[in-house]
Structure formats: C-alpha cells, structure tokens
Tab-separated table of C-alpha atoms and ligand atoms in Angstrom:
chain	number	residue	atom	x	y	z
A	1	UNK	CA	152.084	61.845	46.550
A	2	UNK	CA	152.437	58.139	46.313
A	3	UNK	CA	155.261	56.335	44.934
A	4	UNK	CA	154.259	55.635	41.863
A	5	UNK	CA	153.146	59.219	41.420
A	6	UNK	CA	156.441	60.306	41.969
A	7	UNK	CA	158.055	58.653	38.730
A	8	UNK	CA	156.441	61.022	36.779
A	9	UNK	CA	155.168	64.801	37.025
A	10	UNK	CA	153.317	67.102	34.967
A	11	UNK	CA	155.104	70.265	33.718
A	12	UNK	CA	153.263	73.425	32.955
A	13	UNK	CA	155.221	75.069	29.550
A	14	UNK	CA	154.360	77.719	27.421
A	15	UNK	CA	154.686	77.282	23.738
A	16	UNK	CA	157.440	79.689	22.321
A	17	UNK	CA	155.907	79.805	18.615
A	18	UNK	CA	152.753	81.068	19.885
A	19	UNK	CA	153.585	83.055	22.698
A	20	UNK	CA	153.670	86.903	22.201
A	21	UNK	CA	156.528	87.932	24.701
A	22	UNK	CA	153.835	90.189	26.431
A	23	UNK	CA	155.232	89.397	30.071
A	24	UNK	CA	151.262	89.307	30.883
A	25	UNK	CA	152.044	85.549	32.044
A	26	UNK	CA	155.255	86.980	34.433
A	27	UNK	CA	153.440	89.626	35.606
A	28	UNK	CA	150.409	87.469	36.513
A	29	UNK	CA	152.158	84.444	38.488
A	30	UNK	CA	152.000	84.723	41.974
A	31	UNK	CA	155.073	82.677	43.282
A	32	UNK	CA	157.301	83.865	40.569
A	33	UNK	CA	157.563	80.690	38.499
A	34	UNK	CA	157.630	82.762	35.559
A	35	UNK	CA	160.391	84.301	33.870
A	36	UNK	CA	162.305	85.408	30.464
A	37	UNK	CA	165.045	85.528	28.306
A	38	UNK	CA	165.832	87.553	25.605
A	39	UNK	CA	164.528	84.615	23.453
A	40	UNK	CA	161.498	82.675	25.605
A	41	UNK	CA	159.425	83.183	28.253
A	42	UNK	CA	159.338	79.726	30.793
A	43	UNK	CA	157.735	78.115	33.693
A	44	UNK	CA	160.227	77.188	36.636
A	45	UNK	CA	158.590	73.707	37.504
A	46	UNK	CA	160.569	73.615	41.143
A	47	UNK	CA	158.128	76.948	41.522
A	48	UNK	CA	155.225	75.744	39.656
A	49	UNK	CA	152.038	75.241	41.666
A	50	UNK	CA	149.542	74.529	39.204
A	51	UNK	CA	147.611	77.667	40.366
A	52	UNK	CA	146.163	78.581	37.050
A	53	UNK	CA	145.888	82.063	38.103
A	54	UNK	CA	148.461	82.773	34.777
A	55	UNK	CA	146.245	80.983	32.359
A	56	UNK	CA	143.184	83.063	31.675
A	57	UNK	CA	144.804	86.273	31.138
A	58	UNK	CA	147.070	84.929	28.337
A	59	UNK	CA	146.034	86.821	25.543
A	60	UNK	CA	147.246	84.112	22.981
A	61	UNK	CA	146.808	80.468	25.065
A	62	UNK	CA	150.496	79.774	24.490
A	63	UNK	CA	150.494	79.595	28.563
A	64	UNK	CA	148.487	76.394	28.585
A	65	UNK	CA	151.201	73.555	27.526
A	66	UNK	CA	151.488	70.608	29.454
A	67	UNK	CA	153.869	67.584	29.289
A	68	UNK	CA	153.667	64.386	31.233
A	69	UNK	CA	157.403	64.165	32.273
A	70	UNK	CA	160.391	62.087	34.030
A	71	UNK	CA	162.423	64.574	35.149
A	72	UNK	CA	161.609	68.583	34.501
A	73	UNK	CA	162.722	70.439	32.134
A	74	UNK	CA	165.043	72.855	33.399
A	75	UNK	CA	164.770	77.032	32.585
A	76	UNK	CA	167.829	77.131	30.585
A	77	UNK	CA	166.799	74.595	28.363
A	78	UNK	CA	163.254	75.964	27.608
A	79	UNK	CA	165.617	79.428	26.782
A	80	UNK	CA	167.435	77.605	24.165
A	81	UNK	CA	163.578	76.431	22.614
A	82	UNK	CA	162.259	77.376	19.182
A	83	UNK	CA	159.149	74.722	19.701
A	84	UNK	CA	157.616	72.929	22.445
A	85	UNK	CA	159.011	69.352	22.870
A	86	UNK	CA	156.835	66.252	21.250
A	87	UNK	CA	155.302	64.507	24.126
A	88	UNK	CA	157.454	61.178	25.159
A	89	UNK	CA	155.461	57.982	25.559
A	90	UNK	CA	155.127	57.525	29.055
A	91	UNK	CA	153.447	53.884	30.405
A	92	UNK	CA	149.975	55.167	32.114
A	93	UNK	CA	150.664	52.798	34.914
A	94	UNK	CA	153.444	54.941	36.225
A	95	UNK	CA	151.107	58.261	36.077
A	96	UNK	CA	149.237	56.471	39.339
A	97	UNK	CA	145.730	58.386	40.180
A	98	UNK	CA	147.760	62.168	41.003
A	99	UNK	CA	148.087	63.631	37.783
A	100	UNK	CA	144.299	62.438	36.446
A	101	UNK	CA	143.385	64.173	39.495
A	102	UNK	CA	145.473	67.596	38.722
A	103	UNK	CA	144.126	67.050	35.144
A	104	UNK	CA	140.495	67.539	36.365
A	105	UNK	CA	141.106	70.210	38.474
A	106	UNK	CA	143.185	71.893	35.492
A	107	UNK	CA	140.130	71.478	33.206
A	108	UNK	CA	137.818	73.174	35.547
A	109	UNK	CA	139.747	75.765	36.136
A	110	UNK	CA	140.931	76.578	32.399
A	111	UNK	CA	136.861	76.311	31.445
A	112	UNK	CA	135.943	78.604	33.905
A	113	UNK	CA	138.935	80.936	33.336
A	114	UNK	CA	138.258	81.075	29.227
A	115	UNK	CA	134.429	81.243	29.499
A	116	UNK	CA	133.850	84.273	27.416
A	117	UNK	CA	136.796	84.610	26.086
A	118	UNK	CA	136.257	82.162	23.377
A	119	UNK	CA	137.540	78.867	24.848
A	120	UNK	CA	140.402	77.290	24.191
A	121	UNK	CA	141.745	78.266	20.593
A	122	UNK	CA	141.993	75.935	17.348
A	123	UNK	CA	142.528	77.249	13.969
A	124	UNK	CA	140.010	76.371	11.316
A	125	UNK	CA	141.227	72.951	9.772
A	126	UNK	CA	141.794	74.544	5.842
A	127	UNK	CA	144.120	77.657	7.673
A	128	UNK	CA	146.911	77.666	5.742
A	129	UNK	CA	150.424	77.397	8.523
A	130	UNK	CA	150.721	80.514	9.949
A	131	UNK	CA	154.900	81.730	10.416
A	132	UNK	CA	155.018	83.176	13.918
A	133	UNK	CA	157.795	84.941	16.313
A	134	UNK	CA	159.830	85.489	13.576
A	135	UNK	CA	161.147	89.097	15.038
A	136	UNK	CA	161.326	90.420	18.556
A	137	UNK	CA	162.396	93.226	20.817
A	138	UNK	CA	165.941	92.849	20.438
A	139	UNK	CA	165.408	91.771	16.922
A	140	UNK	CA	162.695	93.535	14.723
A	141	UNK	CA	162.125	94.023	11.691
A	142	UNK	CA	162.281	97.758	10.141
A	143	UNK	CA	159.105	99.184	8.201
A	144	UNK	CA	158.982	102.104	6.332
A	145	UNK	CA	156.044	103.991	5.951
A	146	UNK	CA	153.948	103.109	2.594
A	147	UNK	CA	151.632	105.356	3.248
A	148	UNK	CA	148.850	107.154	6.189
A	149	UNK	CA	145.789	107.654	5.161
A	150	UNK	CA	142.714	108.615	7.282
A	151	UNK	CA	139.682	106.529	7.225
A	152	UNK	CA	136.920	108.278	9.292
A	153	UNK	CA	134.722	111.876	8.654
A	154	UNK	CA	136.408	115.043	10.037
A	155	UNK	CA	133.907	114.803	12.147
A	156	UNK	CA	134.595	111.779	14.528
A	157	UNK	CA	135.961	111.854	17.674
A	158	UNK	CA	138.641	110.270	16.953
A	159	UNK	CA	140.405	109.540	13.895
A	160	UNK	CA	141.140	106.027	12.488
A	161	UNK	CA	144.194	105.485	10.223
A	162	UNK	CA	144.762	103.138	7.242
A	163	UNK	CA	148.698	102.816	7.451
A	164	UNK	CA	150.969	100.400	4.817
A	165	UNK	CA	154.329	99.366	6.586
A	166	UNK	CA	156.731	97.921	3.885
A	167	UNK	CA	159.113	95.497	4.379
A	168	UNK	CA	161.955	96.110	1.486
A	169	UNK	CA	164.159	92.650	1.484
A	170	UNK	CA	162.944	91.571	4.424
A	171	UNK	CA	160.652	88.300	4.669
A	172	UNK	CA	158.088	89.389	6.497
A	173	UNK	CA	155.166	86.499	5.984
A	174	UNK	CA	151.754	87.214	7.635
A	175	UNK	CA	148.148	85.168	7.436
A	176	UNK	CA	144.832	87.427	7.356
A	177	UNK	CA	144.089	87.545	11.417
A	178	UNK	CA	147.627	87.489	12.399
A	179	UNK	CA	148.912	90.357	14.461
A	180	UNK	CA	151.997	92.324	14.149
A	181	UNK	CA	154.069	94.082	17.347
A	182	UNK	CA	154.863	97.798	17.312
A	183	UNK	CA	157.857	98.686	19.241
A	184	UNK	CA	158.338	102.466	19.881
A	185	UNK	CA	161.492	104.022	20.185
A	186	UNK	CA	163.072	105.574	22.975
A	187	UNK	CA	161.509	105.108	27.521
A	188	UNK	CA	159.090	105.413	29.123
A	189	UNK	CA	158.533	108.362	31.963
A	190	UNK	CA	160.274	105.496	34.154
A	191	UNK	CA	162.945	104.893	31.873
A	192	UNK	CA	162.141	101.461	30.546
A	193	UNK	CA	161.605	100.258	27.377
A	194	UNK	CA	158.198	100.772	26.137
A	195	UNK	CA	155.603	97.949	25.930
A	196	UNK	CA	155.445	96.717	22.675
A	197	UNK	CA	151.606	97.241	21.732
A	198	UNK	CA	149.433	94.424	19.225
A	199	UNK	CA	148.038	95.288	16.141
A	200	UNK	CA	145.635	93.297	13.259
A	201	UNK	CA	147.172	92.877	10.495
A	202	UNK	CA	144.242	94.390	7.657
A	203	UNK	CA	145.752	93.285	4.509
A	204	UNK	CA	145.854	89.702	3.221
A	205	UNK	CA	148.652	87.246	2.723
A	206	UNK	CA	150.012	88.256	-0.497
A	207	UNK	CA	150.240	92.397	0.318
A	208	UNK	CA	148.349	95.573	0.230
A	209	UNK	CA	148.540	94.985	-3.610
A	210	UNK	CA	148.582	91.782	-4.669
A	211	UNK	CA	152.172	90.624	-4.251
A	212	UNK	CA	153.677	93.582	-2.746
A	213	UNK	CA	155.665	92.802	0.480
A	214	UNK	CA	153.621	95.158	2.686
A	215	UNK	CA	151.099	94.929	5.622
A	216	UNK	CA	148.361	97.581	6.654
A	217	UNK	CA	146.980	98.139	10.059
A	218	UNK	CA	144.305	99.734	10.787
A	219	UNK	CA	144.729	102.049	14.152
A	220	UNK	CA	142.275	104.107	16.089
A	221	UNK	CA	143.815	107.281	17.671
A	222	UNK	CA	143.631	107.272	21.558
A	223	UNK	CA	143.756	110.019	23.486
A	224	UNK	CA	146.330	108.750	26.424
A	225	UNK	CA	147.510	105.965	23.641
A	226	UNK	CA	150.884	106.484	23.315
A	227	UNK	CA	151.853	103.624	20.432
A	228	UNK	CA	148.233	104.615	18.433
A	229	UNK	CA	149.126	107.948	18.707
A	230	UNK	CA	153.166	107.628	17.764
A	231	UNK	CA	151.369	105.154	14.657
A	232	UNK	CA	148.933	108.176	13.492
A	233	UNK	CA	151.469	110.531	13.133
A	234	UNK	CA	153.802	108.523	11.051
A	235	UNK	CA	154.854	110.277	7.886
A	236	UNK	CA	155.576	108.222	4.907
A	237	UNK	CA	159.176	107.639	4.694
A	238	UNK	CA	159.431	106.986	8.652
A	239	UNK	CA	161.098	103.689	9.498
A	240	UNK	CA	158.819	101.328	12.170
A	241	UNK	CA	160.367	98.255	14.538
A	242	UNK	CA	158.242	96.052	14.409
A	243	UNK	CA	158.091	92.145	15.985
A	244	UNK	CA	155.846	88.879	15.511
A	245	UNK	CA	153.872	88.198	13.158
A	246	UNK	CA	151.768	86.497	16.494
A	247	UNK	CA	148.792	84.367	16.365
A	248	UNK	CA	148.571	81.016	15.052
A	249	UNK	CA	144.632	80.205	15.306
A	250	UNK	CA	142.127	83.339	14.071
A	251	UNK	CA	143.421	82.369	10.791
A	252	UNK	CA	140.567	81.949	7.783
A	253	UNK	CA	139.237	79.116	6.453
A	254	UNK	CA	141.165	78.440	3.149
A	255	UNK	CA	138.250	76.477	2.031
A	256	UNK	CA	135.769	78.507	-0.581
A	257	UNK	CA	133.139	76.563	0.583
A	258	UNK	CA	133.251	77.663	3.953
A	259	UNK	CA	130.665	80.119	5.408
A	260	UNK	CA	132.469	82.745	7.370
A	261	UNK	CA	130.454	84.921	9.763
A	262	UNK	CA	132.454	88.073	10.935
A	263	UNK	CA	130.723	90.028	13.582
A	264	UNK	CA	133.039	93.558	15.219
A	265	UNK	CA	133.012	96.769	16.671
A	266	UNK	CA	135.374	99.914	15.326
A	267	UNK	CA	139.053	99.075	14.156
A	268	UNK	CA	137.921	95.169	15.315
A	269	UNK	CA	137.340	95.256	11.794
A	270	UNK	CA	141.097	95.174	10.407
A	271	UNK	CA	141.072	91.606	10.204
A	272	UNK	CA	137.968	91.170	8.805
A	273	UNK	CA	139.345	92.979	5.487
A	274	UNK	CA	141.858	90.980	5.452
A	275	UNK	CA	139.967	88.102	5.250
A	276	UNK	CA	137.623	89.975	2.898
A	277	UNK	CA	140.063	90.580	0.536
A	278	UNK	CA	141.936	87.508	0.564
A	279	UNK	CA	138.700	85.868	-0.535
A	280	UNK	CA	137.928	88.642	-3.402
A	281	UNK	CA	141.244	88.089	-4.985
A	282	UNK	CA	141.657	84.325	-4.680
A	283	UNK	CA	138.351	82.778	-4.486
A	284	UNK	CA	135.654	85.636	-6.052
A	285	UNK	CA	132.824	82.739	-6.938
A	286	UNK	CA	133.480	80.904	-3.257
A	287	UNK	CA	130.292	79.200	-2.572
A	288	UNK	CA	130.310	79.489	0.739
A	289	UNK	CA	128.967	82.855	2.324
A	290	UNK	CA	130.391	85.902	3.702
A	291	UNK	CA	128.447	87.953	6.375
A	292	UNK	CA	129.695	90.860	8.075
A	293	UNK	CA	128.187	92.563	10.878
A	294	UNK	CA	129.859	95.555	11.891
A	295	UNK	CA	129.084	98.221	14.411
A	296	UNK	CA	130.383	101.662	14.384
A	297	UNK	CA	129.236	104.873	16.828
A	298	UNK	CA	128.225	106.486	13.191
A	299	UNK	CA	129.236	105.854	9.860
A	300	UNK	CA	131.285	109.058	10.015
A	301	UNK	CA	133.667	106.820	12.289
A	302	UNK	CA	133.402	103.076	10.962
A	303	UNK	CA	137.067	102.676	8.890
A	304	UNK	CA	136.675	101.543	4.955
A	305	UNK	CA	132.839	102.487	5.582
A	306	UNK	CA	133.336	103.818	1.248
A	307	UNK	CA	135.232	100.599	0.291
A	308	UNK	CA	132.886	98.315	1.569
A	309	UNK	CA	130.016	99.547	0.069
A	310	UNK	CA	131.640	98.408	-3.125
A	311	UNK	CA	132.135	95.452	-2.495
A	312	UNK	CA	129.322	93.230	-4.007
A	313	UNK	CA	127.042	91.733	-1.666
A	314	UNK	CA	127.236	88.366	-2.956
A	315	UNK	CA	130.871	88.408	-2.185
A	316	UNK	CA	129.909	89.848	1.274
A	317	UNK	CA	126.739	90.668	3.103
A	318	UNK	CA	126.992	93.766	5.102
A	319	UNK	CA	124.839	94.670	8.280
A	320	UNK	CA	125.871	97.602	9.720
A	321	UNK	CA	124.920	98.862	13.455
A	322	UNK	CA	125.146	102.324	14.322
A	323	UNK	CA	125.050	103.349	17.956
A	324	UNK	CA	125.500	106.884	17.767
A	325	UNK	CA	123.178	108.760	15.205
A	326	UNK	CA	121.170	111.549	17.006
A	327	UNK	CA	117.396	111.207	17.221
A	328	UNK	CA	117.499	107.167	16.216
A	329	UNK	CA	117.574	104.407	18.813
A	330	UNK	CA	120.603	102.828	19.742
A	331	UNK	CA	121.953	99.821	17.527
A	332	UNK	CA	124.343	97.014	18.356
A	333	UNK	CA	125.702	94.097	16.219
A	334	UNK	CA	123.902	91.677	18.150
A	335	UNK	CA	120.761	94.007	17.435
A	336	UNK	CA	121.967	93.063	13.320
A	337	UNK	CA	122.210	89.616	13.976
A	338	UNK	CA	118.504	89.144	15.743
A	339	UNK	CA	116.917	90.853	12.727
A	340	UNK	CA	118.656	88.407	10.562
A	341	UNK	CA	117.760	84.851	12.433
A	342	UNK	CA	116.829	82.697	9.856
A	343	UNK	CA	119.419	83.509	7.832
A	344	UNK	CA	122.020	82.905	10.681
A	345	UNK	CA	120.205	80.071	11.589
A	346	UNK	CA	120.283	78.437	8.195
A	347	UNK	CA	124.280	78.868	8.532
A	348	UNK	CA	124.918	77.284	12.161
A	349	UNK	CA	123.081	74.307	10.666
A	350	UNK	CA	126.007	73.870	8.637
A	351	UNK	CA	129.113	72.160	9.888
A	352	UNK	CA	130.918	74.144	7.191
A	353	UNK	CA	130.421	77.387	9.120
A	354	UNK	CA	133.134	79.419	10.924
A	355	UNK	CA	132.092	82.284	13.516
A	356	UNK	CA	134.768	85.124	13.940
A	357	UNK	CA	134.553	87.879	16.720
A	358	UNK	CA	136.782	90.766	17.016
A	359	UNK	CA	136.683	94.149	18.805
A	360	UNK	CA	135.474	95.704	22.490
A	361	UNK	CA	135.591	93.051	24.816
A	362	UNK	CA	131.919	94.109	25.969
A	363	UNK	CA	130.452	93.016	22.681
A	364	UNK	CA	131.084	89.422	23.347
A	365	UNK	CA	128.234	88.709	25.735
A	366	UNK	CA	125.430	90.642	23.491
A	367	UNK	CA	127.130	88.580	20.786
A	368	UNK	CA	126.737	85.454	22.534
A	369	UNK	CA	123.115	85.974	23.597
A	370	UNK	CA	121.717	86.534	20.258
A	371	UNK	CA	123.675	83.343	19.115
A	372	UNK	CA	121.902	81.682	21.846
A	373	UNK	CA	118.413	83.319	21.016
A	374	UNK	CA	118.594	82.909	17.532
A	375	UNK	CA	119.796	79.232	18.239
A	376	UNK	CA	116.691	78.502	20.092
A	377	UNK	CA	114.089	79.833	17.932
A	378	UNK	CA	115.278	76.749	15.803
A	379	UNK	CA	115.679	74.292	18.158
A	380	UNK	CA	119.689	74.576	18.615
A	381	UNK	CA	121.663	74.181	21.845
A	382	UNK	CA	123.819	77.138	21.507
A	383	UNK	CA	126.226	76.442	23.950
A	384	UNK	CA	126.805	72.720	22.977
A	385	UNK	CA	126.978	73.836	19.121
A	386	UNK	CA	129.651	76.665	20.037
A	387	UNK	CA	131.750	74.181	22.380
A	388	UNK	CA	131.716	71.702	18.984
A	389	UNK	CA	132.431	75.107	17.314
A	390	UNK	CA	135.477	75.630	19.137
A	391	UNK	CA	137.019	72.123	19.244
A	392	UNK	CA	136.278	71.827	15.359
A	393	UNK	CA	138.174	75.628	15.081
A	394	UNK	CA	135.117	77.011	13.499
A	395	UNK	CA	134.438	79.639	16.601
A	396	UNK	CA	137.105	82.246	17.399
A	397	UNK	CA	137.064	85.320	19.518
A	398	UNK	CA	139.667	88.000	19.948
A	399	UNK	CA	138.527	91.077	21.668
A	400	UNK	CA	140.391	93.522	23.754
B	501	NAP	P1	134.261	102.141	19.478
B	501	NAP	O1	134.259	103.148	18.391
B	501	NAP	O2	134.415	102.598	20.885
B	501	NAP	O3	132.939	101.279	19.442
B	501	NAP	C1	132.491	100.692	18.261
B	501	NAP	C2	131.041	100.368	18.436
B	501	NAP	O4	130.853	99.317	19.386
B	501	NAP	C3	130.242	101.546	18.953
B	501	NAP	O5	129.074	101.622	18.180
B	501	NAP	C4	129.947	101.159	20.378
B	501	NAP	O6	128.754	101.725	20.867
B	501	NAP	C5	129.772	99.686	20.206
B	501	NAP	N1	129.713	98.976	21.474
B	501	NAP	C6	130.078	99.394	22.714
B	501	NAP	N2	129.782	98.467	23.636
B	501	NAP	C7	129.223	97.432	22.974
B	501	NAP	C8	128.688	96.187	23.395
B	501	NAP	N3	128.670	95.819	24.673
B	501	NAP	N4	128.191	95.360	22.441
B	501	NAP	C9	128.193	95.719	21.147
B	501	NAP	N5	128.672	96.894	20.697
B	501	NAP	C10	129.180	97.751	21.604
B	501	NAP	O7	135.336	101.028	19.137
B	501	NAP	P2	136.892	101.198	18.928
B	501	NAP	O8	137.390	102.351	19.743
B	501	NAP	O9	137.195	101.205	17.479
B	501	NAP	O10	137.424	99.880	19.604
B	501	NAP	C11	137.504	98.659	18.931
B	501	NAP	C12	138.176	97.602	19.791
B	501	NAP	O11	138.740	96.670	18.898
B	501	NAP	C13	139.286	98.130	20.674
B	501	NAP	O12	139.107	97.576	21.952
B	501	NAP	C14	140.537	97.571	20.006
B	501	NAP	O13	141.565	97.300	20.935
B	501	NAP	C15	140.001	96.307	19.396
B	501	NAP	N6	140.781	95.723	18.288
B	501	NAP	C16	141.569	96.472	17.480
B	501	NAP	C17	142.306	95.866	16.485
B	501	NAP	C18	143.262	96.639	15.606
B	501	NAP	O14	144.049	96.042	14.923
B	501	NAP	N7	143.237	97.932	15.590
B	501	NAP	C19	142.181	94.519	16.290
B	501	NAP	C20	141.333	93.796	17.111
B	501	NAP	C21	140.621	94.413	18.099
B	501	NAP	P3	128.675	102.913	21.960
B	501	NAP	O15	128.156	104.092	21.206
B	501	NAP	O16	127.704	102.444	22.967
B	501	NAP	O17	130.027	103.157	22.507
C-alpha cells in the first residue's frame, strides 16, 4: 500500500438500525471478523479482508456499510452504536489510487452477489420513516394473542393462520412491509436458545382495526417448522416475545398517485394486505393503480382468498394463478403477468410505478423473465429500467 494510502482506510460496518441480529453475517465470515453483543453485531477491521463472502447472504443489506476512515473504529465502540456514524470529510488526495481500486472490486462483487435478489435496497421516496430494532432477544416485547383464525379450506395441505398479536401499553410502531421477530420460549435439542424466526407484518400502520395497537401475521404451518408450528397453535390469551420491527426499505409508496404492482406466492402475500389495506382506509380514490398477482397451489390454500374478492377491483386488480387444480394446466404468476402485457406495459412506462415481489425464492426468475418479455414487446430495456427501478426505490424483492 503506498504511503499516502496508508493515511486513510476503508472500514466495512454494518448498520445497527437495519440489521436484524440474525448472526447470518457471523456465521458467514470466513476469518471471523464478525461478532456480537447483546446490543450490535460488528466488523473487526484488524480481521477484515474485504472478502465479500458476508454480503450477499444478508437478508436485510445492513452488512454493506462502508466509511472512508483515519483510524478504525474499534469493536467496543460499534457495541455502544444505535446508528452508523455520518461520514467525516476526508481530502480525496489522501485516499491515493488503493481504495478506488477496492471500491471497484467491491462493486463487482456486491452486483454479482445481489443479482436476483433484488439489488441493492432503497425505499420508495414517499415511505413514510420506518422505526426499527426497537426490541430484541434479551429485550422483547410481550404479545398476547388477539385472536387465530384459519385462512385456508380443510382441505389444504397445510393450514395457513391469520393471527392478531396485541401490544397492551407497549409502543409497538410498524410500516406495511416491515417484519416482526418471533422468539420461542425455552432450547433447542442442543440446548441453545432458539433462532428467532421473521415474519410479515399483514396489517397496516394504524392496527388490525383502525387504531388498535395490534399487528397480524400471516403464517403457513410447516411440517418440521418449529416457530410456524409453536405460532399455529397459539390460543388467544397466550403471551408472544417478540423483537424488531426490521426492515427499513419494502415500505409502500405513501403517494396515492403511485402505481403499485404486487406480484407473490402463498403467505408472500401478508404484506401485500397490508399495503392493501393501508391504501383502502387512507387513500380509497388513489389514482394511481393497484395490481395484484398472486399465486396459490389452489384457491382452497391461497390465505384471505374470501376477503379479497371483496375488495373492489378499482381499488385493486386481482390475477390469480393456480398451480394445483386437477385436470387444468399448470399456472404461475409470471403466467398472469404475460396475459396481461399491455397493461403492465402501460405501467413501467410510468416513472410513478413501484414493483413489489414477495414469496418462494424460485418465483423471482419467472418473475423477472416476463418483466423482461413483456418489456420487449414494447421496446423497453428491462434490465436497464429495473436497475433505474432500484436506485429510484421503485423495485423491491423479498423472497425466502
Ligand atoms: P406454496 O404454497 O409452496 O407455493 C405458492 C405457489 O407458488 C404455488 O402455486 C407454487 O406452485 C408456486 N410456485 C412454486 N415455484 C414457483 C416458481 N418458480 N415461480 C412461481 N410460482 C411458483 O408457498 P408457501 O408455502 O406459502 O411459501 C411462500 C413463501 O413466502 C415462503 O418461502 C415464505 O417463507 C415466504 N414469505 C412468507 C412471509 C410471511 O410473513 N409468512 C413473508 C414473506 C415471504 P407449485 O404447485 O409448483 O408448488
């Protein structure tokens, strides 16, 4: 490194308001750079070697902080942080050529690591500020059970569950598209602490009913799913630990003139009522459109399938996709979206038009192809559009 190199380095953080406390990031880096508190997760910089390999697996992009630095910022001090540091004005002329060429290398790397899984993340520019990491582990905030209610046929496989957690006194705030941490009592078969498991939040800001201070999830029982399962059987009356709220960019447009375009699969849906009924309440003659595309093995088995078909369609157009109905071919969302081109067309033309994605993590490439298809029949670059998408927080992706 040359000499003027040396006056300065570049410090890989990880932003403690966004960050989820997963330990995916921990778990992930190979020299052991990474570590936590009871508080934050950090990056030792004397360990630090820019590898990258921790950045793509970060479910929430709170991993990928940088700051152009003097001297590093020790571990204890990123402990005692509630929010990254403001970056200091440093002269360029003492960066010399190394860090440009670690930025580079950085860029490539991050690209090729979030290709697919929705780039890096920016919040639509009308979200309204989202509260985050307000309750942890050590620190959660107790729920009791509003209500359980089931959502699918008798008939499906499995059965989906509409559940209301109330929060009593406690402040609680959420954003439609936020997620919520459920921390189960008791050890695992190993005897540690359970993991705490991520779920939608499927109500909108101001309650289940309009200013009540509850949240509803909507959870899919799993066969070896220990946390869905333990949710599913709550009884009303139980009392749930729960952590976050998490997620400070798949946040709606507060904007009624916005177009937003929901496309997901099975209980990838919870935010999407959320959003739905944020808009119903608050906005009910919004100009801009609402499309939902929404794929389900049968309608038996896609949650609020009564609901929605009461909500007008000029509040919300609905194209279901059912990919389980014996004797009929197999249909996906993207299927939905091809047979309704010009009409998706029409929207991407607009730069008032937000794309949200949310569900099995195998729907995003089908998704992304009939973008691009239906981009082309109209002349569109669907790749450059979606990059401007992303940067402009009008593009958003969160599938598991
Ligand atoms: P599911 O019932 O297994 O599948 C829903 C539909 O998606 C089925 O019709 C399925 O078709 C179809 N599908 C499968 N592969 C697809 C592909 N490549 N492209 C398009 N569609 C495809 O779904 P689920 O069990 O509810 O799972 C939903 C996912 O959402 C989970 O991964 C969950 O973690 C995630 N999620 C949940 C929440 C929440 O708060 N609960 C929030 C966000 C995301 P087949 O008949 O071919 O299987």
């Amino acid at each position: 490194m040359s000499a003027a190199a040396a006056e300065v380095l570049k410090q890989h953080l990880i932003d403690p308001e966004v960050c989820i406390r997963c330990n995916t990031c921990e778990e992930t880096c190979p020299v052991g750079a990474i570590t936590h508190d009871s508080n934050n997760y950090v990056v030792d910089a004397s360990k630090c070697n820019f590898c990258m390999d921790c950045i793509s697996p970060c479910p929430t992009g709170s991993i990928d902080n940088w700051r152009v630095v003097k001297s590093a910022w020790g571990i204890d001090e990123q402990f005692g942080w509630s929010e990254l540091p403001v970056q200091e004005a440093i002269a360029p002329a003492a960066t010399g050529g190394q860090l440009e060429a670690i930025d580079v290398e950085a860029q490539a790397l991050i690209a090729e690591a979030q290709n697919g899984a929705g780039g890096r993340a920016v919040a639509a520019s009308s979200a309204a500020k989202p509260s985050v990491n307000l309750f942890n582990r050590d620190r959660p905030a107790m729920a009791i059970v509003a209500g359980n209610f089931c959502l699918t046929d008798e008939s499906a496989d499995n059965d989906v569950r509409h559940i209301i957690l109330d929060f009593g006194d406690t402040r609680f705030p959420v954003l439609e598209g936020q997620s919520v941490g459920i921390v189960m009592a008791g050890l695992d078969g190993n005897g540690a602490p359970h993991p705490i498991r991520l779920y939608s939040v499927a109500s909108p800001r101001h309650g289940e009913r309009p200013n009540t201070n509850n949240i509803a999830l909507t959870v899919k029982r799993d066969g070896p799913g220990l946390c869905s399962n333990y949710l599913c059987d709550l009884k009303k009356g139980d009392r749930v630990a729960v952590t976050g709220p998490f997620g400070a960019t798949f946040l709606m447009p507060n904007d009624s003139s916005a177009n937003i375009i929901m496309i997901c699969t099975g209980t990838g849906s919870a935010p999407f009522r959320g959003f739905t009924e944020w808009r119903r309440r608050m906005m009910p003659e919004a100009q801009g459109r609402m499309l939902l595309f929404f794929g389900a093995r049968r309608p038996e088995e896609l949650p609020y399938f009564g609901p929605l078909q009461k909500v007008p369609e000029t509040l919300l157009g609905k194209y279901f996709a059912y990919s389980r109905i014996a004797g009929e071919r197999k249909i996906y969302v993207q299927d939905r979206m091809r047979e309704q081109s010009p009409l998706l067309a029409g929207l991407l033309k607009s730069g008032a038009t937000h794309i949200y994605v949310c569900g099995l993590k195998g729907m995003e490439q089908g998704v992304d192809a009939a973008l691009d298809d239906i981009c082309r029949g109209e002349g569109m670059a669907w790749r450059e559009l979606r990059e401007s998408m992303r940067n402009e927080g009008r593009y958003h992706v969160e599938t598991y």
